[in-house]
Amino acid sequence: MKIAILSPVAWRTPPRHYGPWEQVASNLTEGLVKEGLDVTLFATADSVTNAKLEAVISTGYEDDLQQDPKVVECLHISNLAERAAEFDLIHNHFDFLPLTYSRLISTPMVTTIHGFSSQKIIPVYKKYNSTCPYISISYADRSPELKYIANIYHGIDNANFTFNEHPDDYLLYFGRIHPDKGTAESIEIAKQSKHRLLIAGIIQDKNYFIEKVEPFLNDEIVFIGQAGPEKRNILLRNALALLHPINFQEPFGLSVAEAMLCGTPVIAFNKGSMPELIEDEKTGFLVNSVQEAVEAVSSINTINRHDCYAHASEKFSLKKMVKDYIAVYHKIFRG
Amino acid sequence: MKIAILSPVAWRTPPRHYGPWEQVASNLTEGLVKEGLDVTLFATADSVTNAKLEAVISTGYEDDLQQDPKVVECLHISNLAERAAEFDLIHNHFDFLPLTYSRLISTPMVTTIHGFSSQKIIPVYKKYNSTCPYISISYADRSPELKYIANIYHGIDNANFTFNEHPDDYLLYFGRIHPDKGTAESIEIAKQSKHRLLIAGIIQDKNYFIEKVEPFLNDEIVFIGQAGPEKRNILLRNALALLHPINFQEPFGLSVAEAMLCGTPVIAFNKGSMPELIEDEKTGFLVNSVQEAVEAVSSINTINRHDCYAHASEKFSLKKMVKDYIAVYHKIFRG
């Protein structure tokens, strides 16, 4: 079974820092290789993989802002489409644009929908609803207008995260600095609960950072910028809790699963996929306000960090994800 | 010979006001129909044509800003690509994206390159250089890195423009309000030459309009907004001269050819395609500064408006353009 994995080209696969779609495409690719599958990864040329790497784009368009994303995207996608006959299956992690090439090639294409940036993109998915199987990354992220062949949660490589039973005393915010992700709410929760807060992530919304984050930074509220894999593990495993007070229907929260894999409970606003990721009062708390989050922080010692680890390693293991995807591939071949 | 014309979907084809690519695609489509060819126009559903119309997009994304251009574009292009087998030839007026579908279909695709929005898009054209024939719209707009099957100037429908030997006393600016097009320079030329100036066009650069145009408007410098076909004819034919002091290498200037077809000479900065469009001192003046343009205005009576008309109707007639394109189609069929 020759599989082509089509990764996005915003960032390297895996990303150096931020880049969740590329991260998941990488996790899956490496997992499939370990299972002995013949995998070719279509990604930027600076990507790192044990699969065969095929690239026509040297660097991601977010890593090198001199590039025109539209140009880079269509060169990348068409390179795979033109070589489709070399593969038995194309697994698309690259949003909707590749779908529009799918009826011009005979290799089947399965698509993991990593999220809908807007309702405006749904018409493309609807057009290919009967010919391209879709996989959701959480039930919360399913569109009622689309048919799905499976729901598969993201799987995380245990090797990158270490369990820690004895955390430090800080709270952690880990994600893009953006109103969606609730950086400002995290600061408020930390202040009210009188805990130190470390803030890690790329600044995606500069005005938000300047207005809602920067003025509140001090010895107790510390912005540490973006964190690559090693720093990420250290930050997550040593945190008392991960704060995740999101203001949008998040399709999946990679850092939520990663935190739990380190034994770190998560206090999240009860939105989007959060009830699917967190077992309330067992691996963290699902709350609806800053006030409730502050109360959750004070109850954080009621959470057994072993439970967090057990939950994450059962539900969000790389092995499980890879097994689930291989099952879907076989289902597609059986027609 | 079954021809599919792929028009852009920024605007209706033909556009109600601005939209030069859609305008040319429309001119060609209607001209081909008149020559008895079997033509299908792929454009927005509100387009107007005597060809068969195929549309999956109701309105242009510039006419209805609620739409996501990327979504609209790929649905539009893939609709034609998926039906390619119904046609003997696809004539692409839609920039570079359709090229990336061309190797997945067996119908040949010829592309009129209406201009390079940036050097960054050239890699896509380079990739398809050996498989997709390109047509330039002026020699000035040719990229040295690409091969061309022909150069074909835009052809204008005589029916929309009426010759006028006895113009009024105003100068005309006709184009997007944008630094590239020299709106500010036109105002300066009009002021120094003590002539009335009418300014017609869509405001593409709002800051430029607010800073460089609006403060200078008065009884003599008049902004009249965008002009559809009828108003355009009246404005062009009654002008003493068209001012075209461009600040970029313009690939073609539709309004330049249209003005001359009305008998109106053009005073243009000597850039891009201007020397190919204007016969210096016979159908207008090629100048290099505002000062030279002011001198040209004072010499405008040395231009015979019949010469302007004769030049434009020979070089930029719809009939000639259609004949030239049909010759290219045959050349492609002969291989």
XYZ file of C-alpha atoms in Angstrom:
670
model
C 0.000 0.000 0.000
C 1.717 3.183 -1.207
C 0.466 6.177 0.754
C 1.084 9.841 -0.070
C 0.648 12.225 2.843
C -0.040 15.795 1.726
C 1.051 18.155 4.493
C 0.447 21.924 4.472
C 3.390 24.131 3.509
C 2.846 27.019 5.910
C 5.570 25.538 8.099
C 8.101 22.761 7.986
C 6.819 19.221 8.749
C 7.148 18.807 11.698
C 7.059 22.506 12.587
C 9.978 24.016 14.486
C 7.532 25.734 16.856
C 3.899 26.426 15.954
C 2.110 24.499 13.186
C -0.507 22.007 14.455
C -1.584 20.662 11.048
C 2.009 19.983 10.050
C 2.590 18.453 13.500
C -0.246 15.971 13.116
C 0.748 15.133 9.524
C 4.241 14.439 10.830
C 3.044 12.337 13.773
C 0.942 10.213 11.437
C 3.656 9.884 8.778
C 6.261 8.694 11.245
C 3.740 6.371 12.882
C 2.819 4.793 9.529
C 6.494 4.299 8.681
C 6.986 2.507 11.996
C 4.123 0.186 11.067
C 6.032 -0.702 7.911
C 3.889 1.162 5.375
C 5.363 2.654 2.211
C 4.823 6.357 2.881
C 5.813 9.431 0.862
C 5.494 12.779 2.605
C 4.746 15.782 0.392
C 5.913 18.778 2.424
C 8.495 21.571 2.383
C 12.042 20.569 1.398
C 13.391 21.350 4.881
C 11.009 18.823 6.456
C 12.356 15.968 8.566
C 10.937 12.482 8.105
C 11.717 8.783 7.953
C 9.302 8.498 5.025
C 10.317 9.404 1.477
C 10.185 13.188 1.184
C 8.898 14.901 -1.949
C 9.149 18.677 -2.122
C 8.972 21.458 -4.680
C 8.805 24.221 -2.066
C 12.027 24.854 -0.176
C 10.608 26.577 2.918
C 7.169 27.167 4.401
C 5.496 30.452 3.477
C 5.198 31.332 7.163
C 8.898 30.598 7.668
C 9.855 32.706 4.623
C 7.367 35.544 4.256
C 8.825 36.622 0.904
C 6.826 33.888 -0.817
C 3.310 34.159 -2.253
C 1.233 31.552 -0.339
C -1.126 31.012 -3.284
C 1.800 30.224 -5.605
C 3.477 27.934 -3.114
C 0.231 26.085 -2.388
C -0.740 25.341 -5.971
C 2.772 24.244 -6.944
C 2.844 21.923 -3.944
C -0.602 20.413 -4.505
C -0.246 20.018 -8.278
C 3.080 18.261 -7.799
C 1.298 15.495 -5.934
C -1.768 15.506 -8.209
C 0.466 15.080 -11.265
C 2.171 12.096 -9.612
C -1.012 10.599 -8.197
C -0.687 7.418 -10.251
C 2.402 6.455 -8.235
C 0.259 6.019 -5.116
C -2.613 3.842 -3.964
C -4.033 6.508 -1.686
C -3.592 10.222 -1.064
C -4.180 11.412 2.473
C -4.858 15.135 2.407
C -4.101 17.273 5.469
C -4.144 20.451 3.388
C -7.596 21.972 3.727
C -9.997 22.239 0.780
C -7.913 23.194 -2.256
C -6.587 19.667 -3.033
C -10.179 18.395 -3.244
C -10.646 20.388 -6.441
C -7.980 18.261 -8.136
C -9.405 14.975 -6.856
C -11.799 14.185 -9.720
C -9.037 14.644 -12.290
C -6.939 11.802 -10.882
C -7.787 8.158 -10.291
C -6.056 7.676 -6.945
C -8.548 7.967 -4.087
C -8.093 10.941 -1.750
C -9.068 10.888 1.911
C -9.097 14.179 3.806
C -8.597 14.923 7.458
C -10.475 18.164 8.080
C -8.304 19.958 10.627
C -10.881 22.685 11.138
C -13.083 25.110 9.220
C -11.421 28.523 9.076
C -14.839 29.885 8.074
C -18.290 28.683 7.049
C -17.432 30.068 3.612
C -15.189 27.111 2.812
C -17.928 24.501 3.381
C -19.218 24.659 -0.231
C -15.990 23.064 -1.451
C -16.325 20.200 1.028
C -19.980 19.816 0.062
C -19.102 19.542 -3.626
C -16.783 16.588 -2.965
C -18.927 15.044 -0.215
C -19.851 11.974 -2.252
C -16.440 11.308 -3.799
C -13.880 12.218 -1.116
C -14.174 10.595 2.316
C -13.738 12.989 5.244
C -12.302 12.347 8.680
C -13.160 14.651 11.575
C -10.707 15.340 14.380
C -13.516 15.641 16.949
C -17.258 15.181 16.899
C -17.611 18.824 17.935
C -15.949 19.902 14.700
C -18.283 17.969 12.389
C -20.354 19.945 9.923
C -23.930 18.637 9.727
C -23.752 19.172 5.963
C -20.945 16.662 5.436
C -20.575 12.900 5.547
C -17.672 11.398 7.475
C -15.989 8.025 7.167
C -14.515 8.260 10.678
C -13.620 10.441 13.640
C -9.985 10.103 14.651
C -8.475 12.061 17.513
C -4.955 13.347 17.138
C -2.280 11.015 18.443
C 0.766 12.240 20.276
C 4.207 10.709 20.312
C 4.944 9.607 23.904
C 8.636 10.009 23.204
C 8.255 13.800 23.216
C 6.462 14.079 26.571
C 7.487 12.877 30.027
C 5.130 12.234 32.890
C 5.755 14.277 36.027
C 4.031 13.639 39.309
C 5.533 16.618 41.140
C 4.937 19.841 39.266
C 6.142 23.349 40.054
C 3.700 25.955 41.244
C 3.045 27.840 37.973
C 0.047 27.833 35.647
C 0.725 27.556 31.942
C -0.837 29.182 28.894
C 0.331 27.376 25.763
C -0.988 28.506 22.376
C -1.231 31.281 19.802
C -1.556 34.745 21.349
C -5.040 35.450 19.974
C -8.453 36.335 21.471
C -9.754 32.896 20.378
C -7.298 31.232 22.701
C -8.046 33.376 25.759
C -4.632 34.740 26.682
C -6.250 37.675 28.489
C -8.602 35.371 30.398
C -5.617 33.240 31.443
C -3.909 36.308 32.888
C -7.064 37.142 34.835
C -7.362 33.584 36.163
C -3.708 33.591 37.263
C -4.032 36.987 38.962
C -7.207 36.066 40.830
C -5.889 32.680 41.886
C -2.564 34.260 42.909
C -0.433 31.915 40.855
C 2.491 32.539 38.589
C 1.608 32.274 34.849
C 3.951 31.360 32.030
C 2.692 32.330 28.578
C 4.181 30.453 25.612
C 3.164 30.833 21.979
C 3.533 32.761 18.750
C 2.023 36.236 18.626
C -0.649 35.783 15.983
C -2.668 38.893 16.840
C -0.202 41.695 17.489
C -2.766 44.286 18.585
C -4.251 41.851 21.061
C -0.790 41.196 22.492
C -0.052 44.919 22.806
C -3.413 45.785 24.357
C -4.377 42.752 26.409
C -1.159 40.950 27.282
C 1.926 43.155 27.313
C 0.640 45.720 29.865
C 0.097 42.933 32.414
C 3.495 41.275 32.157
C 5.609 41.317 35.324
C 7.553 38.882 37.507
C 4.439 36.762 38.001
C 2.965 36.959 34.475
C 5.797 36.028 32.145
C 5.774 35.851 28.339
C 8.403 33.421 27.107
C 7.703 33.415 23.341
C 7.346 30.324 21.219
C 8.508 26.952 22.412
C 9.894 24.132 20.297
C 9.498 20.430 21.213
C 12.050 20.263 24.050
C 10.943 23.442 25.817
C 7.312 22.438 25.276
C 7.832 19.194 27.188
C 9.532 20.991 30.083
C 6.840 23.667 30.259
C 3.939 21.230 30.112
C 5.241 18.603 32.537
C 6.195 21.076 35.249
C 2.956 23.068 35.190
C 0.448 22.834 38.015
C -2.266 23.108 35.375
C -2.722 24.174 31.782
C -5.185 27.075 31.369
C -7.242 26.822 28.186
C -10.060 29.412 28.430
C -10.911 29.400 24.715
C -13.391 31.743 23.095
C -14.141 29.635 20.024
C -15.339 26.177 19.126
C -11.879 24.673 19.004
C -11.831 21.537 16.804
C -9.059 19.946 18.873
C -6.508 21.230 21.342
C -3.174 19.523 20.809
C -1.659 21.172 23.876
C -4.587 19.930 25.985
C -3.836 16.327 25.099
C -0.084 16.896 25.403
C -0.454 18.426 28.870
C -2.468 15.459 30.126
C 0.122 13.081 28.676
C 2.631 14.795 30.998
C 0.203 14.323 33.889
C -0.800 17.983 33.882
C -4.541 18.650 34.325
C -6.297 21.173 32.083
C -8.734 23.903 33.075
C -10.671 24.730 29.917
C -13.717 26.710 28.916
C -16.375 24.176 27.982
C -16.438 24.810 24.235
C -15.846 22.903 21.004
C -13.978 19.639 21.473
C -13.062 20.243 25.130
C -15.644 17.779 26.577
C -14.212 15.134 24.241
C -10.652 15.807 25.380
C -11.004 16.389 29.124
C -12.734 14.138 31.622
C -14.318 16.728 33.916
C -13.084 16.605 37.511
C -10.846 13.657 36.636
C -8.267 15.011 34.169
C -9.094 18.673 34.584
C -12.080 20.989 34.773
C -14.595 22.141 32.178
C -15.659 25.633 33.266
C -17.743 28.461 31.879
C -16.188 31.600 33.316
C -13.009 33.105 34.717
C -14.567 32.818 38.184
C -15.194 29.095 37.768
C -11.658 28.677 36.467
C -10.261 30.369 39.568
C -12.251 27.935 41.728
C -10.913 25.061 39.630
C -7.343 26.191 40.274
C -7.989 26.018 44.009
C -9.278 22.439 43.563
C -6.427 21.336 41.329
C -4.987 19.006 43.977
C -8.103 16.850 43.755
C -6.864 15.714 40.349
C -4.624 12.667 40.269
C -1.919 13.352 37.681
C -1.689 9.609 36.975
C -5.304 9.755 35.760
C -4.403 12.516 33.317
C -1.573 10.445 31.936
C -3.634 7.260 31.710
C -6.502 9.048 29.979
C -4.280 10.768 27.401
C -2.144 7.771 26.667
C -5.202 5.649 26.052
C -7.254 8.136 24.022
C -4.580 10.226 22.266
C -1.712 7.859 21.690
C 0.128 7.883 18.407
C -0.339 4.114 18.165
C -4.126 4.429 18.418
C -4.276 7.188 15.807
C -2.109 5.250 13.377
C -4.179 2.095 13.869
C -7.408 4.052 13.320
C -6.081 5.658 10.129
C -4.870 2.336 8.739
C -8.353 0.945 9.381
C -9.826 3.813 7.341
C -7.362 3.200 4.513
C -8.474 -0.435 4.375
C -12.120 0.602 4.458
C -11.515 2.854 1.430
C -9.783 0.050 -0.478
C -12.668 -2.280 0.217
C -14.808 0.443 -1.362
C -14.067 23.337 -32.761
C -15.520 23.548 -29.228
C -13.850 26.320 -27.258
C -14.169 26.951 -23.515
C -13.295 30.467 -22.400
C -12.333 30.644 -18.719
C -12.990 34.168 -17.467
C -12.024 35.442 -14.012
C -14.792 35.648 -11.402
C -13.804 38.861 -9.656
C -16.497 40.640 -11.660
C -19.304 39.782 -14.017
C -18.327 39.092 -17.659
C -18.485 41.704 -19.123
C -17.974 43.852 -16.015
C -20.575 46.458 -15.123
C -17.821 49.029 -14.567
C -14.215 48.085 -13.835
C -12.821 44.636 -14.727
C -10.375 44.646 -17.666
C -9.672 40.908 -17.730
C -13.368 40.082 -17.747
C -13.880 42.782 -20.401
C -11.339 41.244 -22.745
C -12.644 37.721 -22.143
C -16.087 39.040 -23.030
C -14.909 40.891 -26.153
C -13.195 37.741 -27.389
C -16.097 35.422 -26.535
C -18.637 37.552 -28.387
C -16.258 37.967 -31.319
C -15.721 34.208 -31.590
C -19.474 33.599 -31.501
C -19.911 36.069 -34.363
C -17.356 34.089 -36.351
C -19.548 31.033 -35.898
C -17.422 29.140 -33.381
C -18.945 26.893 -30.722
C -18.024 28.794 -27.575
C -18.832 28.145 -23.913
C -18.067 30.926 -21.469
C -17.181 29.881 -17.899
C -17.895 32.966 -15.812
C -20.190 34.199 -13.028
C -23.868 33.283 -13.365
C -24.875 36.933 -13.826
C -22.669 37.241 -16.907
C -24.142 38.291 -20.242
C -23.119 36.462 -23.397
C -24.274 35.068 -26.724
C -22.101 32.016 -26.068
C -23.256 29.152 -23.864
C -22.772 30.224 -20.257
C -21.552 27.814 -17.587
C -21.442 29.035 -14.021
C -21.156 27.651 -10.507
C -20.536 31.051 -8.919
C -23.529 33.365 -8.801
C -21.736 36.712 -8.431
C -18.167 37.956 -8.679
C -16.240 38.122 -5.404
C -15.595 41.823 -5.958
C -19.316 42.386 -6.568
C -20.254 40.417 -3.429
C -17.538 40.847 -0.834
C -19.126 38.270 1.495
C -17.526 35.497 -0.539
C -14.115 33.910 -0.003
C -12.175 34.532 -3.255
C -10.093 31.377 -2.832
C -13.217 29.226 -2.512
C -14.946 30.880 -5.446
C -11.863 30.554 -7.657
C -11.212 26.865 -7.074
C -14.878 25.907 -7.495
C -14.974 27.869 -10.755
C -11.741 26.457 -12.170
C -12.398 22.867 -11.121
C -15.847 22.999 -12.704
C -14.224 23.555 -16.089
C -11.346 21.150 -15.438
C -13.805 18.375 -14.547
C -15.669 18.997 -17.821
C -12.560 19.466 -19.947
C -13.338 16.433 -22.122
C -16.365 18.276 -23.555
C -14.062 20.798 -25.249
C -11.353 20.783 -27.894
C -9.531 23.724 -26.355
C -9.556 25.690 -23.106
C -8.615 29.342 -23.348
C -7.587 30.543 -19.904
C -7.910 34.234 -19.003
C -7.672 33.438 -15.291
C -4.086 33.961 -14.222
C -1.885 31.097 -13.056
C -4.054 28.832 -10.917
C -5.773 26.951 -13.817
C -2.351 25.945 -15.163
C -1.911 23.667 -12.167
C -4.880 21.578 -13.328
C -3.714 21.426 -16.956
C -1.596 18.252 -16.788
C -4.467 16.324 -15.236
C -6.746 16.805 -18.245
C -6.235 15.958 -21.891
C -7.772 19.059 -23.462
C -5.067 21.569 -24.409
C -5.058 24.856 -22.475
C -3.854 28.129 -23.949
C -3.366 31.072 -21.599
C -3.530 34.789 -22.221
C -1.300 36.343 -19.574
C -3.101 39.570 -18.680
C -0.228 40.778 -16.525
C 2.044 39.636 -13.725
C 0.740 40.912 -10.396
C 4.201 40.129 -9.001
C 7.427 38.409 -9.976
C 6.477 35.820 -7.361
C 3.907 34.214 -9.657
C 6.399 33.520 -12.472
C 7.459 30.099 -11.069
C 4.011 28.711 -11.888
C 4.223 29.942 -15.483
C 7.756 28.541 -15.714
C 6.594 25.118 -14.568
C 4.045 24.885 -17.394
C 6.192 26.671 -19.974
C 6.667 23.588 -22.132
C 3.112 22.247 -21.951
C 0.848 25.327 -21.912
C 1.210 27.894 -24.710
C 1.223 31.521 -23.532
C -0.025 34.625 -25.301
C 1.261 38.048 -24.278
C -0.917 41.155 -24.508
C 2.084 43.364 -25.356
C 5.758 42.768 -26.017
C 6.524 45.000 -23.049
C 4.755 42.547 -20.747
C 6.724 39.492 -21.849
C 8.806 37.692 -19.243
C 12.214 36.702 -20.623
C 11.838 33.422 -18.742
C 8.764 32.295 -20.697
C 8.032 31.077 -24.207
C 5.114 32.622 -26.090
C 3.092 31.292 -28.992
C 1.904 34.795 -29.976
C 1.435 38.402 -28.976
C -2.134 39.586 -29.420
C -3.238 43.099 -28.549
C -6.643 43.570 -26.983
C -9.414 44.215 -29.453
C -12.201 46.660 -28.784
C -15.756 46.485 -29.981
C -16.326 49.507 -32.267
C -20.001 49.379 -31.423
C -19.261 50.708 -27.928
C -17.215 53.727 -29.004
C -18.111 56.603 -31.323
C -15.646 58.796 -33.147
C -15.854 62.499 -32.351
C -13.945 65.144 -34.269
C -15.014 68.085 -32.096
C -14.254 67.443 -28.431
C -15.023 69.572 -25.410
C -12.244 71.351 -23.579
C -11.655 68.934 -20.683
C -8.857 66.491 -20.019
C -9.809 63.010 -18.867
C -8.320 60.617 -16.337
C -9.872 57.171 -16.758
C -8.692 54.322 -14.573
C -8.360 52.896 -11.082
C -7.575 55.531 -8.457
C -4.162 54.169 -7.524
C -0.580 55.521 -7.482
C 0.293 53.149 -10.357
C -2.152 54.953 -12.589
C -0.972 58.499 -11.815
C -4.159 60.173 -10.629
C -2.126 62.746 -8.665
C 0.109 63.450 -11.670
C -2.981 63.945 -13.841
C -4.273 66.566 -11.409
C -0.925 68.353 -11.560
C -0.892 68.280 -15.380
C -4.427 69.669 -15.528
C -3.657 72.429 -13.027
C -0.468 73.518 -14.772
C -2.044 73.406 -18.230
C -5.112 75.271 -16.932
C -7.607 72.730 -18.183
C -10.587 71.130 -16.586
C -10.011 67.497 -15.495
C -12.616 64.788 -15.148
C -11.521 61.816 -13.062
C -13.393 58.539 -13.615
C -12.613 55.207 -11.994
C -13.004 52.938 -8.994
C -11.161 53.912 -5.823
C -8.743 51.041 -5.459
C -6.375 52.749 -3.023
C -8.490 54.611 -0.487
C -5.607 56.301 1.346
C -4.212 57.566 -1.934
C -7.614 58.994 -2.826
C -7.948 60.703 0.561
C -4.425 62.132 0.549
C -3.629 62.819 -3.075
C -6.941 63.307 -4.855
C -9.790 64.450 -2.613
C -8.062 67.617 -1.268
C -7.631 68.922 -4.826
C -11.174 68.430 -6.037
C -13.057 71.581 -7.019
C -15.063 72.930 -9.965
C -12.160 72.307 -12.321
C -10.914 68.983 -10.920
C -13.968 66.749 -10.755
C -14.245 63.175 -9.509
C -17.178 61.399 -11.133
C -16.750 57.856 -9.802
C -16.852 54.739 -11.908
C -18.251 54.747 -15.411
C -20.049 51.879 -17.153
C -19.985 51.355 -20.942
C -22.313 54.204 -21.962
C -20.782 56.870 -19.751
C -17.319 55.640 -20.723
C -18.026 56.295 -24.403
C -19.325 59.806 -23.685
C -16.376 60.655 -21.440
C -13.755 59.353 -23.839
C -15.127 60.781 -27.068
C -15.649 64.292 -25.724
C -12.243 64.634 -24.084
C -9.590 66.910 -25.511
C -7.048 64.295 -24.454
C -6.743 61.293 -22.161
C -4.049 61.694 -19.493
C -2.249 58.443 -18.686
C 0.815 59.323 -16.568
C 1.403 55.803 -15.271
C 3.992 54.879 -12.671
C 4.307 51.195 -13.551
C 5.096 49.003 -16.521
C 1.488 48.700 -17.629
C 0.979 45.541 -19.706
C -1.782 47.165 -21.785
C -4.012 50.169 -21.320
C -7.527 49.395 -22.467
C -8.657 52.990 -21.977
C -5.726 54.192 -24.102
C -6.885 52.148 -27.077
C -10.531 53.018 -26.397
C -9.770 56.745 -26.287
C -7.974 56.647 -29.623
C -10.881 54.708 -31.123
C -13.027 57.740 -30.225
C -10.463 60.009 -31.884
C -9.103 61.191 -28.548
C -5.302 61.464 -28.338
C -3.468 60.128 -25.306
C -0.702 61.800 -23.303
C 1.074 58.973 -21.503
C 4.227 58.431 -19.492
C 6.539 56.399 -21.706
C 6.400 53.148 -19.733
C 5.394 49.513 -20.280
C 3.250 48.969 -23.348
C 2.663 52.667 -24.060
C 5.088 52.849 -27.041
C 3.240 49.884 -28.554
C -0.158 51.538 -28.114
C 0.530 55.180 -28.960
C 2.214 56.500 -32.091
C 4.194 59.401 -30.626
C 3.216 62.819 -32.005
C 0.636 61.170 -34.259
C -1.976 59.634 -31.919
C -0.748 61.276 -28.740
C 2.455 61.973 -26.850
C 4.875 59.736 -24.994
C 6.351 61.899 -22.246
C 8.608 61.423 -19.251
C 7.472 64.033 -16.758
C 4.567 66.194 -15.678
C 6.341 69.140 -17.311
C 6.551 67.356 -20.658
C 2.915 66.353 -20.333
C 1.913 69.992 -19.805
C 3.786 70.918 -22.983
C 2.038 68.072 -24.789
C -1.360 69.423 -23.741
C -0.471 72.763 -25.328
C 0.429 70.919 -28.559
C -2.668 68.749 -28.567
C -4.130 70.509 -31.612
C -1.265 69.207 -33.752
C -2.858 65.752 -33.447
C -5.393 64.797 -36.097
C -8.193 62.933 -34.320
C -8.831 60.949 -37.516
C -5.324 59.534 -37.179
C -6.126 58.359 -33.656
C -9.229 56.607 -34.881
C -7.506 55.044 -37.894
C -4.613 53.786 -35.779
C -6.833 52.236 -33.100
C -9.309 50.688 -35.469
C -6.512 49.026 -37.412
C -4.381 47.846 -34.499
C -6.934 47.245 -31.732
C -10.059 46.116 -33.524
C -12.127 43.260 -32.188
C -12.047 41.630 -35.618
C -8.245 41.602 -35.677
C -8.005 40.189 -32.175
C -10.517 37.434 -32.916
C -8.728 36.545 -36.180
C -5.381 36.412 -34.367
C -6.755 34.183 -31.612
C -8.376 31.801 -34.096
C -5.012 31.548 -35.869
C -3.415 30.550 -32.544
C -6.115 27.938 -31.901
C -5.375 26.383 -35.301
C -1.660 26.476 -34.622
C -2.244 24.544 -31.389
C -4.388 21.943 -33.173
C -1.694 21.457 -35.778
C 0.583 20.723 -32.810
